[in-house]
mmCIF file of C-alpha atoms in Angstrom:
data_model
loop_
_atom_site.group_PDB
_atom_site.id
_atom_site.type_symbol
_atom_site.label_atom_id
_atom_site.label_comp_id
_atom_site.label_asym_id
_atom_site.label_seq_id
_atom_site.Cartn_x
_atom_site.Cartn_y
_atom_site.Cartn_z
ATOM 1 C CA MET A 980 71.650 97.512 -8.433
ATOM 2 C CA PRO A 981 72.683 95.180 -5.587
ATOM 3 C CA ASN A 982 72.537 91.454 -6.090
ATOM 4 C CA GLU A 983 69.156 90.292 -4.751
ATOM 5 C CA GLN A 984 70.676 87.075 -3.455
ATOM 6 C CA ASN A 985 72.955 89.046 -1.154
ATOM 7 C CA GLN A 986 69.928 90.812 0.324
ATOM 8 C CA ASN A 987 68.226 87.527 1.101
ATOM 9 C CA PRO A 988 68.923 86.303 4.647
ATOM 10 C CA ALA A 989 68.859 82.708 3.387
ATOM 11 C CA THR A 990 71.911 83.288 1.208
ATOM 12 C CA PRO A 991 75.261 82.969 2.966
ATOM 13 C CA LYS A 992 77.875 85.647 2.377
ATOM 14 C CA ASN A 993 79.879 83.425 -0.009
ATOM 15 C CA ASN A 994 76.879 83.354 -2.410
ATOM 16 C CA ALA A 995 76.333 79.625 -1.906
ATOM 17 C CA VAL A 996 72.620 78.927 -1.821
ATOM 18 C CA SER A 997 71.364 76.504 0.769
ATOM 19 C CA PRO A 998 69.340 73.581 -0.567
ATOM 20 C CA ALA A 999 66.516 74.482 1.834
ATOM 21 C CA ALA A 1000 66.382 78.066 0.546
ATOM 22 C CA ARG A 1001 66.257 76.825 -3.055
ATOM 23 C CA HIS A 1002 63.604 74.222 -2.148
ATOM 24 C CA ASN A 1003 61.467 76.927 -0.536
ATOM 25 C CA ALA A 1004 61.873 79.130 -3.610
ATOM 26 C CA ARG A 1005 60.533 76.289 -5.765
ATOM 27 C CA ARG A 1006 57.675 75.649 -3.342
ATOM 28 C CA TYR A 1007 56.608 79.295 -3.406
ATOM 29 C CA ALA A 1008 57.069 79.422 -7.172
ATOM 30 C CA LEU A 1009 54.772 76.398 -7.496
ATOM 31 C CA GLN A 1010 52.088 78.146 -5.495
ATOM 32 C CA ALA A 1011 52.530 81.322 -7.550
ATOM 33 C CA MET A 1012 52.409 79.413 -10.855
ATOM 34 C CA TYR A 1013 49.276 77.610 -9.740
ATOM 35 C CA GLN A 1014 47.631 80.974 -8.997
ATOM 36 C CA TRP A 1015 48.832 82.349 -12.346
ATOM 37 C CA GLN A 1016 47.341 79.372 -14.238
ATOM 38 C CA ILE A 1017 44.043 79.222 -12.368
ATOM 39 C CA ALA A 1018 43.255 82.905 -11.813
ATOM 40 C CA ASN A 1019 45.230 84.335 -14.736
ATOM 41 C CA THR A 1020 46.591 86.996 -12.366
ATOM 42 C CA ALA A 1021 49.468 89.172 -13.573
ATOM 43 C CA ILE A 1022 52.849 87.839 -12.451
ATOM 44 C CA ASN A 1023 53.906 91.165 -10.917
ATOM 45 C CA ASP A 1024 50.756 91.180 -8.792
ATOM 46 C CA ILE A 1025 51.375 87.602 -7.681
ATOM 47 C CA GLU A 1026 54.985 88.423 -6.823
ATOM 48 C CA THR A 1027 53.954 91.422 -4.723
ATOM 49 C CA GLU A 1028 51.281 89.401 -2.924
ATOM 50 C CA PHE A 1029 53.650 86.527 -2.167
ATOM 51 C CA LEU A 1030 56.431 88.752 -0.919
ATOM 52 C CA LYS A 1031 54.028 90.657 1.292
ATOM 53 C CA TYR A 1032 51.669 87.987 2.642
ATOM 54 C CA HIS A 1033 52.571 84.380 1.898
ATOM 55 C CA ILE A 1034 56.247 83.735 2.410
ATOM 56 C CA ASP A 1035 57.053 82.521 5.901
ATOM 57 C CA LYS A 1036 60.364 80.657 5.488
ATOM 58 C CA LYS A 1037 63.828 81.598 4.326
ATOM 59 C CA PHE A 1038 64.110 81.220 0.576
ATOM 60 C CA ASP A 1039 66.248 82.139 -2.414
ATOM 61 C CA LEU A 1040 64.573 85.356 -3.532
ATOM 62 C CA ALA A 1041 66.456 85.654 -6.830
ATOM 63 C CA TYR A 1042 65.557 82.079 -7.803
ATOM 64 C CA PHE A 1043 61.914 82.563 -6.847
ATOM 65 C CA LYS A 1044 61.745 85.663 -9.054
ATOM 66 C CA GLU A 1045 63.537 83.918 -11.914
ATOM 67 C CA LEU A 1046 61.075 81.030 -11.842
ATOM 68 C CA ILE A 1047 57.884 83.063 -11.572
ATOM 69 C CA HIS A 1048 58.939 85.381 -14.379
ATOM 70 C CA GLY A 1049 60.828 82.845 -16.514
ATOM 71 C CA VAL A 1050 58.142 80.160 -16.668
ATOM 72 C CA PRO A 1051 55.435 82.455 -18.103
ATOM 73 C CA GLU A 1052 57.928 84.067 -20.503
ATOM 74 C CA CYS A 1053 59.007 80.641 -21.784
ATOM 75 C CA ARG A 1054 55.635 78.896 -21.490
ATOM 76 C CA ASN A 1055 55.339 78.105 -25.205
ATOM 77 C CA GLU A 1056 58.865 76.667 -25.339
ATOM 78 C CA ILE A 1057 58.256 74.693 -22.139
ATOM 79 C CA ASP A 1058 54.943 73.321 -23.387
ATOM 80 C CA GLN A 1059 56.547 72.341 -26.718
ATOM 81 C CA GLU A 1060 59.086 70.272 -24.770
ATOM 82 C CA MET A 1061 56.208 68.351 -23.161
ATOM 83 C CA LEU A 1062 53.885 67.816 -26.105
ATOM 84 C CA PRO A 1063 55.752 64.954 -27.844
ATOM 85 C CA PHE A 1064 55.593 62.895 -24.648
ATOM 86 C CA LEU A 1065 51.988 63.545 -23.636
ATOM 87 C CA ILE A 1066 49.115 61.169 -24.279
ATOM 88 C CA ARG A 1067 46.520 63.760 -23.260
ATOM 89 C CA PRO A 1068 46.033 67.483 -23.916
ATOM 90 C CA LEU A 1069 47.715 70.036 -21.634
ATOM 91 C CA ASN A 1070 44.348 71.270 -20.396
ATOM 92 C CA GLU A 1071 43.625 67.801 -18.976
ATOM 93 C CA ILE A 1072 46.740 67.745 -16.772
ATOM 94 C CA ASP A 1073 46.135 68.452 -13.096
ATOM 95 C CA PRO A 1074 46.972 72.150 -12.507
ATOM 96 C CA ILE A 1075 49.443 71.376 -9.715
ATOM 97 C CA GLU A 1076 51.239 68.801 -11.823
ATOM 98 C CA LEU A 1077 51.281 71.173 -14.782
ATOM 99 C CA SER A 1078 52.815 73.898 -12.605
ATOM 100 C CA VAL A 1079 55.436 71.481 -11.268
ATOM 101 C CA LEU A 1080 56.234 70.303 -14.792
ATOM 102 C CA ARG A 1081 56.575 73.813 -16.166
ATOM 103 C CA ILE A 1082 58.939 74.840 -13.371
ATOM 104 C CA ALA A 1083 61.058 71.696 -13.710
ATOM 105 C CA ILE A 1084 61.189 71.895 -17.511
ATOM 106 C CA TYR A 1085 62.192 75.540 -17.261
ATOM 107 C CA GLU A 1086 65.048 74.478 -15.004
ATOM 108 C CA LEU A 1087 66.040 71.608 -17.294
ATOM 109 C CA ILE A 1088 66.289 73.839 -20.370
ATOM 110 C CA LYS A 1089 67.365 77.169 -18.860
ATOM 111 C CA ARG A 1090 69.464 76.242 -15.820
ATOM 112 C CA PRO A 1091 72.206 73.797 -16.840
ATOM 113 C CA ASP A 1092 74.019 74.695 -13.606
ATOM 114 C CA VAL A 1093 71.360 72.818 -11.620
ATOM 115 C CA PRO A 1094 71.833 69.029 -11.848
ATOM 116 C CA TYR A 1095 68.952 67.282 -13.582
ATOM 117 C CA ARG A 1096 68.670 64.816 -10.688
ATOM 118 C CA VAL A 1097 68.081 67.697 -8.270
ATOM 119 C CA ILE A 1098 65.430 69.191 -10.554
ATOM 120 C CA ILE A 1099 63.545 65.907 -10.904
ATOM 121 C CA ASN A 1100 63.822 65.088 -7.202
ATOM 122 C CA GLU A 1101 62.482 68.511 -6.217
ATOM 123 C CA ALA A 1102 59.626 68.181 -8.712
ATOM 124 C CA LEU A 1103 58.698 64.788 -7.287
ATOM 125 C CA GLU A 1104 58.754 66.070 -3.704
ATOM 126 C CA LEU A 1105 56.475 68.969 -4.612
ATOM 127 C CA THR A 1106 54.121 66.706 -6.553
ATOM 128 C CA LYS A 1107 53.898 64.222 -3.678
ATOM 129 C CA LYS A 1108 53.148 67.055 -1.260
ATOM 130 C CA PHE A 1109 50.680 69.081 -3.336
ATOM 131 C CA GLY A 1110 49.606 66.930 -6.303
ATOM 132 C CA SER A 1111 47.328 63.965 -6.819
ATOM 133 C CA VAL A 1112 48.044 60.597 -5.208
ATOM 134 C CA GLU A 1113 49.685 59.059 -8.287
ATOM 135 C CA GLY A 1114 50.761 62.347 -9.889
ATOM 136 C CA HIS A 1115 54.426 61.876 -9.050
ATOM 137 C CA LYS A 1116 54.608 58.848 -11.363
ATOM 138 C CA PHE A 1117 53.348 60.894 -14.301
ATOM 139 C CA VAL A 1118 55.700 63.802 -13.475
ATOM 140 C CA ASN A 1119 58.678 61.468 -13.056
ATOM 141 C CA GLY A 1120 58.091 59.695 -16.368
ATOM 142 C CA LEU A 1121 57.675 62.919 -18.305
ATOM 143 C CA LEU A 1122 60.650 64.703 -16.733
ATOM 144 C CA ASP A 1123 62.848 61.659 -17.273
ATOM 145 C CA LYS A 1124 62.122 61.764 -21.007
ATOM 146 C CA ILE A 1125 62.698 65.513 -21.222
ATOM 147 C CA ALA A 1126 65.953 65.235 -19.265
ATOM 148 C CA LYS A 1127 67.171 62.504 -21.621
ATOM 149 C CA LYS A 1128 66.469 64.825 -24.532
ATOM 150 C CA ASN A 1129 67.988 67.992 -23.041
ATOM 151 C CA ARG A 1130 70.710 66.769 -20.676
ATOM 152 C CA VAL A 1131 72.378 64.020 -22.714
ATOM 153 C CA ASP A 1132 75.958 64.907 -21.752
ATOM 154 C CA GLU A 1133 75.119 65.200 -18.068
ATOM 155 C CA ILE A 1134 73.246 61.881 -18.056
ATOM 156 C CA ASN A 1135 76.094 60.149 -19.885
ATOM 157 C CA MET A 1136 78.557 61.543 -17.346
ATOM 158 C CA TYR A 1137 76.550 59.919 -14.525
ATOM 159 C CA LYS A 1138 76.409 56.622 -16.415
ATOM 160 C CA LYS A 1139 80.223 56.528 -16.659
ATOM 161 C CA LYS A 1140 80.647 56.828 -12.885
#
């Protein structure tokens, strides 16, 4: 089976992924995760719909697919990462912010190749664009705590610089 990234026009031939293509993959994944949470639609149906009707910019197809399949598969693990730091139940978190958090936490625990600063920055950008007015503060505080728990070595490396 060919590498899906190589089939994606946003991926250069040397397999380096452009930041814009990865950003767009996260943006589309956020929209897909929101639909999954709200409508409880099957992920495969959401994927088909997005690939056919909603995607209008170059994006990292492999990353989009990893996120929209990985987040639901790891939802319990992701939610368990959040629970110790929450002061309210999951069902009271804004659905956009919850989707952003789940994607970012997935990346923090499953994608050590992606710097934690990039993950948090992307989550904040998406929350500012699609979430509530003050939602980015909540997302930032929670992701900071989860990063400190899961990315200790990486954070310490930045502190030494």
